[in-house]
PDB file of C-alpha atoms in Angstrom:
ATOM      1  CA  LYS Z   5      -5.485  12.134 -21.269  1.00  0.00           C
ATOM      2  CA  ASN Z   6      -5.884   8.383 -19.325  1.00  0.00           C
ATOM      3  CA  GLN Z   7      -3.064   8.012 -16.911  1.00  0.00           C
ATOM      4  CA  VAL Z   8      -2.100   5.748 -14.304  1.00  0.00           C
ATOM      5  CA  GLU Z   9       0.151   6.567 -11.359  1.00  0.00           C
ATOM      6  CA  GLN Z  10       1.560   4.554  -8.783  1.00  0.00           C
ATOM      7  CA  SER Z  11       3.245   4.981  -5.589  1.00  0.00           C
ATOM      8  CA  PRO Z  12       5.700   4.528  -3.956  1.00  0.00           C
ATOM      9  CA  GLN Z  13       8.157   4.222  -6.735  1.00  0.00           C
ATOM     10  CA  SER Z  14      10.213   1.705  -4.622  1.00  0.00           C
ATOM     11  CA  LEU Z  15       9.865  -0.098  -1.258  1.00  0.00           C
ATOM     12  CA  ILE Z  16      11.997  -2.060   0.711  1.00  0.00           C
ATOM     13  CA  ILE Z  17      10.777  -3.938   3.642  1.00  0.00           C
ATOM     14  CA  LEU Z  18      11.578  -6.847   5.973  1.00  0.00           C
ATOM     15  CA  GLU Z  19      10.497 -10.231   5.587  1.00  0.00           C
ATOM     16  CA  GLY Z  20       7.376 -11.017   7.329  1.00  0.00           C
ATOM     17  CA  LYS Z  21       6.221  -7.731   7.122  1.00  0.00           C
ATOM     18  CA  ASN Z  22       3.113  -6.484   5.263  1.00  0.00           C
ATOM     19  CA  CYS Z  23       2.905  -3.414   2.424  1.00  0.00           C
ATOM     20  CA  THR Z  24       0.381  -1.814   0.682  1.00  0.00           C
ATOM     21  CA  LEU Z  25       0.903  -0.318  -2.564  1.00  0.00           C
ATOM     22  CA  GLN Z  26      -1.153   2.409  -4.352  1.00  0.00           C
ATOM     23  CA  CYS Z  27      -2.769   2.853  -7.762  1.00  0.00           C
ATOM     24  CA  ASN Z  28      -4.418   6.359  -9.052  1.00  0.00           C
ATOM     25  CA  TYR Z  29      -6.082   6.196 -12.159  1.00  0.00           C
ATOM     26  CA  THR Z  30      -7.729   8.860 -14.463  1.00  0.00           C
ATOM     27  CA  VAL Z  31      -8.733   6.306 -17.310  1.00  0.00           C
ATOM     28  CA  SER Z  32     -12.374   6.944 -18.681  1.00  0.00           C
ATOM     29  CA  PRO Z  33     -14.517   5.312 -19.177  1.00  0.00           C
ATOM     30  CA  PHE Z  34     -13.329   2.597 -16.995  1.00  0.00           C
ATOM     31  CA  SER Z  35     -13.583  -0.917 -17.654  1.00  0.00           C
ATOM     32  CA  ASN Z  36     -11.321  -2.882 -15.202  1.00  0.00           C
ATOM     33  CA  LEU Z  37      -8.087  -2.906 -13.028  1.00  0.00           C
ATOM     34  CA  ARG Z  38      -5.716  -5.549 -12.948  1.00  0.00           C
ATOM     35  CA  TRP Z  39      -2.574  -5.696 -10.667  1.00  0.00           C
ATOM     36  CA  TYR Z  40       0.522  -7.827 -12.482  1.00  0.00           C
ATOM     37  CA  LYS Z  41       4.023  -8.768 -10.886  1.00  0.00           C
ATOM     38  CA  GLN Z  42       6.757  -8.749 -13.062  1.00  0.00           C
ATOM     39  CA  ASP Z  43       9.814 -10.507 -11.950  1.00  0.00           C
ATOM     40  CA  THR Z  44      13.323  -9.295 -12.918  1.00  0.00           C
ATOM     41  CA  GLY Z  45      14.006  -9.922 -16.752  1.00  0.00           C
ATOM     42  CA  ARG Z  46      10.420 -11.637 -16.957  1.00  0.00           C
ATOM     43  CA  GLY Z  47       7.224 -10.649 -18.386  1.00  0.00           C
ATOM     44  CA  PRO Z  48       4.449  -9.402 -16.199  1.00  0.00           C
ATOM     45  CA  VAL Z  49       1.814 -11.903 -14.677  1.00  0.00           C
ATOM     46  CA  SER Z  50      -1.623 -11.076 -13.666  1.00  0.00           C
ATOM     47  CA  LEU Z  51      -2.340 -11.230 -10.072  1.00  0.00           C
ATOM     48  CA  THR Z  52      -6.011 -10.053  -9.486  1.00  0.00           C
ATOM     49  CA  ILE Z  53      -8.799  -8.224 -11.693  1.00  0.00           C
ATOM     50  CA  MET Z  54     -11.098  -5.818 -10.216  1.00  0.00           C
ATOM     51  CA  THR Z  55     -14.392  -4.654 -11.887  1.00  0.00           C
ATOM     52  CA  PHE Z  56     -16.370  -1.597 -11.193  1.00  0.00           C
ATOM     53  CA  SER Z  57     -18.555  -3.377  -8.924  1.00  0.00           C
ATOM     54  CA  GLU Z  58     -15.786  -4.919  -6.720  1.00  0.00           C
ATOM     55  CA  ASN Z  59     -14.457  -3.409  -3.810  1.00  0.00           C
ATOM     56  CA  THR Z  60     -12.010  -6.059  -2.530  1.00  0.00           C
ATOM     57  CA  LYS Z  61     -10.335  -9.202  -3.977  1.00  0.00           C
ATOM     58  CA  SER Z  62      -7.853 -11.654  -2.633  1.00  0.00           C
ATOM     59  CA  ASN Z  63      -5.307 -14.045  -4.210  1.00  0.00           C
ATOM     60  CA  GLY Z  64      -3.709 -15.783  -1.273  1.00  0.00           C
ATOM     61  CA  ARG Z  65      -1.506 -13.258   0.482  1.00  0.00           C
ATOM     62  CA  TYR Z  66      -2.389 -10.386  -2.132  1.00  0.00           C
ATOM     63  CA  THR Z  67      -5.486  -8.554  -1.479  1.00  0.00           C
ATOM     64  CA  ALA Z  68      -6.441  -5.536  -3.981  1.00  0.00           C
ATOM     65  CA  THR Z  69      -8.811  -3.133  -3.418  1.00  0.00           C
ATOM     66  CA  LEU Z  70     -10.895  -0.491  -5.571  1.00  0.00           C
ATOM     67  CA  ASP Z  71     -12.583   2.569  -4.938  1.00  0.00           C
ATOM     68  CA  ALA Z  72     -14.099   3.599  -8.206  1.00  0.00           C
ATOM     69  CA  ASP Z  73     -15.324   7.011  -7.065  1.00  0.00           C
ATOM     70  CA  THR Z  74     -12.223   8.290  -6.072  1.00  0.00           C
ATOM     71  CA  LYS Z  75     -10.546   6.114  -8.797  1.00  0.00           C
ATOM     72  CA  GLN Z  76      -8.004   4.560  -6.342  1.00  0.00           C
ATOM     73  CA  SER Z  77      -6.991   1.030  -5.878  1.00  0.00           C
ATOM     74  CA  SER Z  78      -4.601  -0.856  -3.704  1.00  0.00           C
ATOM     75  CA  LEU Z  79      -2.331  -4.045  -3.478  1.00  0.00           C
ATOM     76  CA  HIS Z  80      -1.883  -5.364   0.058  1.00  0.00           C
ATOM     77  CA  ILE Z  81       0.780  -8.080   0.458  1.00  0.00           C
ATOM     78  CA  THR Z  82       0.575  -9.995   3.672  1.00  0.00           C
ATOM     79  CA  ALA Z  83       3.453 -11.567   5.305  1.00  0.00           C
ATOM     80  CA  SER Z  84       5.939 -10.894   2.791  1.00  0.00           C
ATOM     81  CA  GLN Z  85       8.271 -13.302   1.485  1.00  0.00           C
ATOM     82  CA  LEU Z  86      11.635 -13.143  -0.281  1.00  0.00           C
ATOM     83  CA  SER Z  87       9.985 -14.214  -3.629  1.00  0.00           C
ATOM     84  CA  ASP Z  88       7.621 -11.157  -3.461  1.00  0.00           C
ATOM     85  CA  SER Z  89      10.529  -8.951  -4.480  1.00  0.00           C
ATOM     86  CA  ALA Z  90       9.549  -7.776  -7.766  1.00  0.00           C
ATOM     87  CA  SER Z  91       7.745  -4.891  -9.736  1.00  0.00           C
ATOM     88  CA  TYR Z  92       3.966  -4.457  -9.557  1.00  0.00           C
ATOM     89  CA  ILE Z  93       2.343  -2.992 -12.162  1.00  0.00           C
ATOM     90  CA  CYS Z  94      -1.386  -1.336 -12.121  1.00  0.00           C
ATOM     91  CA  VAL Z  95      -2.878  -1.434 -15.354  1.00  0.00           C
ATOM     92  CA  VAL Z  96      -6.271  -0.053 -16.020  1.00  0.00           C
ATOM     93  CA  ARG Z  97      -8.546  -0.898 -19.000  1.00  0.00           C
ATOM     94  CA  ALA Z  98     -10.546   1.813 -20.875  1.00  0.00           C
ATOM     95  CA  GLN Z  99     -13.432   1.056 -22.708  1.00  0.00           C
ATOM     96  CA  THR Z 100     -12.677   2.577 -25.930  1.00  0.00           C
ATOM     97  CA  GLY Z 101      -9.299   4.073 -27.798  1.00  0.00           C
ATOM     98  CA  PHE Z 102      -6.371   2.201 -29.419  1.00  0.00           C
ATOM     99  CA  GLN Z 103      -4.368   1.521 -26.381  1.00  0.00           C
ATOM    100  CA  LYS Z 104      -7.200   0.503 -24.044  1.00  0.00           C
ATOM    101  CA  LEU Z 105      -4.611  -0.752 -21.375  1.00  0.00           C
ATOM    102  CA  VAL Z 106      -3.144   1.963 -19.627  1.00  0.00           C
ATOM    103  CA  PHE Z 107       0.004   0.762 -17.793  1.00  0.00           C
ATOM    104  CA  GLY Z 108       1.526   2.165 -14.516  1.00  0.00           C
ATOM    105  CA  THR Z 109       5.294   2.701 -14.024  1.00  0.00           C
ATOM    106  CA  GLY Z 110       5.124   0.085 -11.401  1.00  0.00           C
ATOM    107  CA  THR Z 111       6.664  -0.023  -7.762  1.00  0.00           C
ATOM    108  CA  ARG Z 112       9.499  -2.091  -7.140  1.00  0.00           C
ATOM    109  CA  LEU Z 113       9.323  -4.010  -4.342  1.00  0.00           C
ATOM    110  CA  LEU Z 114      12.309  -5.374  -2.434  1.00  0.00           C
ATOM    111  CA  VAL Z 115      11.772  -7.913   0.524  1.00  0.00           C
ATOM    112  CA  SER Z 116      15.071  -8.029   2.935  1.00  0.00           C
ATOM    113  CA  PRO Z 117      16.063 -11.087   4.893  1.00  0.00           C
TER     114      PRO Z 117
ATOM    115  CA  SER W   7      -1.934 -25.345 -21.247  1.00  0.00           C
ATOM    116  CA  GLN W   8      -0.977 -22.006 -23.368  1.00  0.00           C
ATOM    117  CA  THR W   9       2.565 -20.814 -23.736  1.00  0.00           C
ATOM    118  CA  ILE W  10       4.166 -18.048 -25.124  1.00  0.00           C
ATOM    119  CA  HIS W  11       7.857 -17.883 -26.537  1.00  0.00           C
ATOM    120  CA  GLN W  12       9.868 -14.790 -27.219  1.00  0.00           C
ATOM    121  CA  TRP W  13      13.270 -14.837 -28.923  1.00  0.00           C
ATOM    122  CA  PRO W  14      15.987 -13.856 -28.524  1.00  0.00           C
ATOM    123  CA  ALA W  15      16.032 -13.086 -24.992  1.00  0.00           C
ATOM    124  CA  THR W  16      18.806 -10.428 -25.515  1.00  0.00           C
ATOM    125  CA  LEU W  17      20.026  -8.939 -28.364  1.00  0.00           C
ATOM    126  CA  VAL W  18      22.910  -6.014 -29.395  1.00  0.00           C
ATOM    127  CA  GLN W  19      22.937  -4.480 -32.623  1.00  0.00           C
ATOM    128  CA  PRO W  20      24.596  -1.939 -34.337  1.00  0.00           C
ATOM    129  CA  VAL W  21      22.902   1.420 -35.447  1.00  0.00           C
ATOM    130  CA  GLY W  22      21.459   1.165 -39.049  1.00  0.00           C
ATOM    131  CA  SER W  23      20.977  -2.831 -38.937  1.00  0.00           C
ATOM    132  CA  PRO W  24      17.813  -4.433 -39.504  1.00  0.00           C
ATOM    133  CA  LEU W  25      15.849  -6.392 -36.668  1.00  0.00           C
ATOM    134  CA  SER W  26      13.500  -9.360 -36.590  1.00  0.00           C
ATOM    135  CA  LEU W  27      12.041 -10.111 -33.236  1.00  0.00           C
ATOM    136  CA  GLU W  28       9.651 -13.642 -32.820  1.00  0.00           C
ATOM    137  CA  CYS W  29       6.967 -14.497 -30.806  1.00  0.00           C
ATOM    138  CA  THR W  30       4.855 -17.917 -31.102  1.00  0.00           C
ATOM    139  CA  VAL W  31       2.123 -18.882 -28.914  1.00  0.00           C
ATOM    140  CA  GLU W  32       1.037 -22.631 -28.138  1.00  0.00           C
ATOM    141  CA  GLY W  33      -2.059 -23.986 -26.936  1.00  0.00           C
ATOM    142  CA  THR W  34      -4.613 -21.617 -28.080  1.00  0.00           C
ATOM    143  CA  SER W  35      -6.194 -20.349 -31.490  1.00  0.00           C
ATOM    144  CA  ASN W  36      -6.933 -16.950 -32.892  1.00  0.00           C
ATOM    145  CA  PRO W  37      -5.678 -14.877 -30.039  1.00  0.00           C
ATOM    146  CA  ASN W  38      -5.268 -11.187 -29.855  1.00  0.00           C
ATOM    147  CA  LEU W  39      -1.295 -10.590 -30.083  1.00  0.00           C
ATOM    148  CA  TYR W  40       0.503  -7.446 -28.660  1.00  0.00           C
ATOM    149  CA  TRP W  41       3.898  -6.089 -28.965  1.00  0.00           C
ATOM    150  CA  TYR W  42       4.991  -3.775 -26.276  1.00  0.00           C
ATOM    151  CA  ARG W  43       8.175  -1.940 -25.615  1.00  0.00           C
ATOM    152  CA  GLN W  44       9.065  -1.148 -21.698  1.00  0.00           C
ATOM    153  CA  ALA W  45      11.573   1.697 -20.975  1.00  0.00           C
ATOM    154  CA  ALA W  46      13.162   2.313 -17.737  1.00  0.00           C
ATOM    155  CA  GLY W  47      11.062   4.112 -15.228  1.00  0.00           C
ATOM    156  CA  ARG W  48       8.171   4.226 -17.788  1.00  0.00           C
ATOM    157  CA  GLY W  49       4.811   2.038 -18.279  1.00  0.00           C
ATOM    158  CA  LEU W  50       4.329  -0.466 -21.123  1.00  0.00           C
ATOM    159  CA  GLN W  51       3.766   1.260 -24.297  1.00  0.00           C
ATOM    160  CA  LEU W  52       1.906  -0.829 -27.032  1.00  0.00           C
ATOM    161  CA  LEU W  53       3.363  -0.966 -30.461  1.00  0.00           C
ATOM    162  CA  PHE W  54       1.436  -3.065 -32.469  1.00  0.00           C
ATOM    163  CA  TYR W  55      -1.671  -5.240 -31.943  1.00  0.00           C
ATOM    164  CA  SER W  56      -3.335  -8.026 -34.272  1.00  0.00           C
ATOM    165  CA  VAL W  57      -6.765  -9.775 -33.901  1.00  0.00           C
ATOM    166  CA  GLY W  58      -5.844 -12.079 -36.794  1.00  0.00           C
ATOM    167  CA  ILE W  59      -3.654 -13.025 -39.496  1.00  0.00           C
ATOM    168  CA  GLY W  60      -2.334 -10.348 -41.308  1.00  0.00           C
ATOM    169  CA  GLN W  61      -4.299  -7.935 -39.489  1.00  0.00           C
ATOM    170  CA  ILE W  62      -2.131  -5.370 -37.700  1.00  0.00           C
ATOM    171  CA  SER W  63      -2.993  -1.973 -35.804  1.00  0.00           C
ATOM    172  CA  SER W  64      -0.864   0.622 -34.701  1.00  0.00           C
ATOM    173  CA  GLU W  65      -1.071   4.342 -33.930  1.00  0.00           C
ATOM    174  CA  VAL W  66       2.495   5.082 -32.733  1.00  0.00           C
ATOM    175  CA  PRO W  67       4.533   6.644 -35.384  1.00  0.00           C
ATOM    176  CA  GLN W  68       7.808   4.716 -35.386  1.00  0.00           C
ATOM    177  CA  ASN W  69      10.701   2.972 -37.012  1.00  0.00           C
ATOM    178  CA  LEU W  70       9.204  -0.492 -36.446  1.00  0.00           C
ATOM    179  CA  SER W  71       6.716  -2.870 -37.933  1.00  0.00           C
ATOM    180  CA  ALA W  72       4.980  -5.936 -37.281  1.00  0.00           C
ATOM    181  CA  SER W  73       3.512  -8.642 -38.955  1.00  0.00           C
ATOM    182  CA  ARG W  74       1.393 -11.565 -38.336  1.00  0.00           C
ATOM    183  CA  PRO W  75       2.221 -14.570 -41.114  1.00  0.00           C
ATOM    184  CA  GLN W  76       0.310 -17.195 -39.120  1.00  0.00           C
ATOM    185  CA  ASP W  77      -2.179 -17.377 -36.681  1.00  0.00           C
ATOM    186  CA  ARG W  78       0.040 -18.065 -33.438  1.00  0.00           C
ATOM    187  CA  GLN W  79       3.233 -16.235 -34.852  1.00  0.00           C
ATOM    188  CA  PHE W  80       4.074 -12.364 -34.512  1.00  0.00           C
ATOM    189  CA  ILE W  81       7.128 -10.740 -35.906  1.00  0.00           C
ATOM    190  CA  LEU W  82       8.587  -7.227 -34.823  1.00  0.00           C
ATOM    191  CA  SER W  83      10.666  -5.918 -37.592  1.00  0.00           C
ATOM    192  CA  SER W  84      12.752  -2.800 -38.445  1.00  0.00           C
ATOM    193  CA  LYS W  85      15.010  -1.884 -41.593  1.00  0.00           C
ATOM    194  CA  LYS W  86      17.198   0.307 -39.762  1.00  0.00           C
ATOM    195  CA  LEU W  87      17.379   0.279 -35.966  1.00  0.00           C
ATOM    196  CA  LEU W  88      18.057   3.793 -34.440  1.00  0.00           C
ATOM    197  CA  LEU W  89      19.566   4.484 -30.704  1.00  0.00           C
ATOM    198  CA  SER W  90      15.884   5.318 -29.512  1.00  0.00           C
ATOM    199  CA  ASP W  91      15.000   1.723 -30.461  1.00  0.00           C
ATOM    200  CA  SER W  92      16.798   0.372 -27.262  1.00  0.00           C
ATOM    201  CA  GLY W  93      14.387  -1.079 -24.656  1.00  0.00           C
ATOM    202  CA  PHE W  94      12.731  -4.045 -23.539  1.00  0.00           C
ATOM    203  CA  TYR W  95      10.042  -5.623 -25.906  1.00  0.00           C
ATOM    204  CA  LEU W  96       7.431  -7.707 -24.680  1.00  0.00           C
ATOM    205  CA  CYS W  97       4.982  -9.969 -26.730  1.00  0.00           C
ATOM    206  CA  ALA W  98       1.692 -10.922 -25.139  1.00  0.00           C
ATOM    207  CA  TRP W  99      -1.623 -12.787 -26.192  1.00  0.00           C
ATOM    208  CA  ALA W 100      -4.948 -12.373 -24.609  1.00  0.00           C
ATOM    209  CA  ARG W 101      -8.601 -13.184 -25.265  1.00  0.00           C
ATOM    210  CA  THR W 102     -10.710  -9.868 -25.837  1.00  0.00           C
ATOM    211  CA  GLU W 103     -11.336  -9.149 -22.095  1.00  0.00           C
ATOM    212  CA  GLY W 104      -8.726 -11.163 -20.414  1.00  0.00           C
ATOM    213  CA  PRO W 105      -5.506 -10.848 -18.789  1.00  0.00           C
ATOM    214  CA  GLN W 106      -2.523 -10.190 -21.175  1.00  0.00           C
ATOM    215  CA  HIS W 107      -0.168 -13.358 -21.280  1.00  0.00           C
ATOM    216  CA  PHE W 108       3.345 -11.904 -21.382  1.00  0.00           C
ATOM    217  CA  GLY W 109       6.326 -13.441 -22.927  1.00  0.00           C
ATOM    218  CA  ASP W 110       9.866 -13.224 -21.127  1.00  0.00           C
ATOM    219  CA  GLY W 111      10.918 -10.151 -23.327  1.00  0.00           C
ATOM    220  CA  THR W 112      13.700  -9.235 -25.395  1.00  0.00           C
ATOM    221  CA  ARG W 113      16.526  -6.853 -24.094  1.00  0.00           C
ATOM    222  CA  LEU W 114      17.595  -5.064 -27.281  1.00  0.00           C
ATOM    223  CA  SER W 115      20.550  -2.670 -27.187  1.00  0.00           C
ATOM    224  CA  ILE W 116      21.514  -0.453 -29.928  1.00  0.00           C
ATOM    225  CA  LEU W 117      25.154   0.150 -30.330  1.00  0.00           C
TER     226      LEU W 117
END
C-alpha cells in the first residue's frame, strides 16, 4: 500500500532557529516528491519538487533532500521566521493508480518569538 | 496569472440537506481539476478528478458527486448530507505533472 509518513507530528521552535522535518514513503513506482506549506485555513502551496535523480534542492531558506534508495526526504528550514508557522505536507506522486498523489498527514510547525 | 476560487469559505448544514460547493479557475484553459477532503490528522483524500468537461473520475464510494459543466468550473454536490461528510474540502487545478494549485478550501460542518 502506498503510504507517506511524516515526523514529527508537531514542532515548536524559537524564531531564528533551524529545524528539519522528515518524510518516509513507500510509494511505488515513484515519480516525484513535493513539499507543500499550508497556512491555517488556506490551501497548500508547493515549495519544492524532487525527482528521482535529485538529492538536494533549495528554495530560499527551505532546503529539501531526497534519498531514493531509503525512500526518505527531509525539509530543512534555516533561520526560522514567525511566518514559517504552518503545516508542511510531503506529497509523493506514483506513476500509476487512481490517486497518484499520496499525501502525508503533515508536520505542524510553530515558530515562537 | 492563474487563480482559483472556492466558495463558500465556511458552511454549516443540517443532516439530510443538499450541498453544492463551487470552484472556478481563471487564467488557464483545460486544466485538470480535483476535489479533496482533508480530515483532521489525516492526509488529503482525493474524491474526484476531471481532465475535461463532463469527464469525472472517482474510485471512492461516497455520498458525494461532482460535475464539470464548463472548462474551468468544478462543482461538488450531495443530495443528502451525512454527519461523516464534515471536513475541509479543497479544490485544486494542475497540469498533468505539475504542482497542485489549491483553493482556500471550504470548511463544512454538519449538524
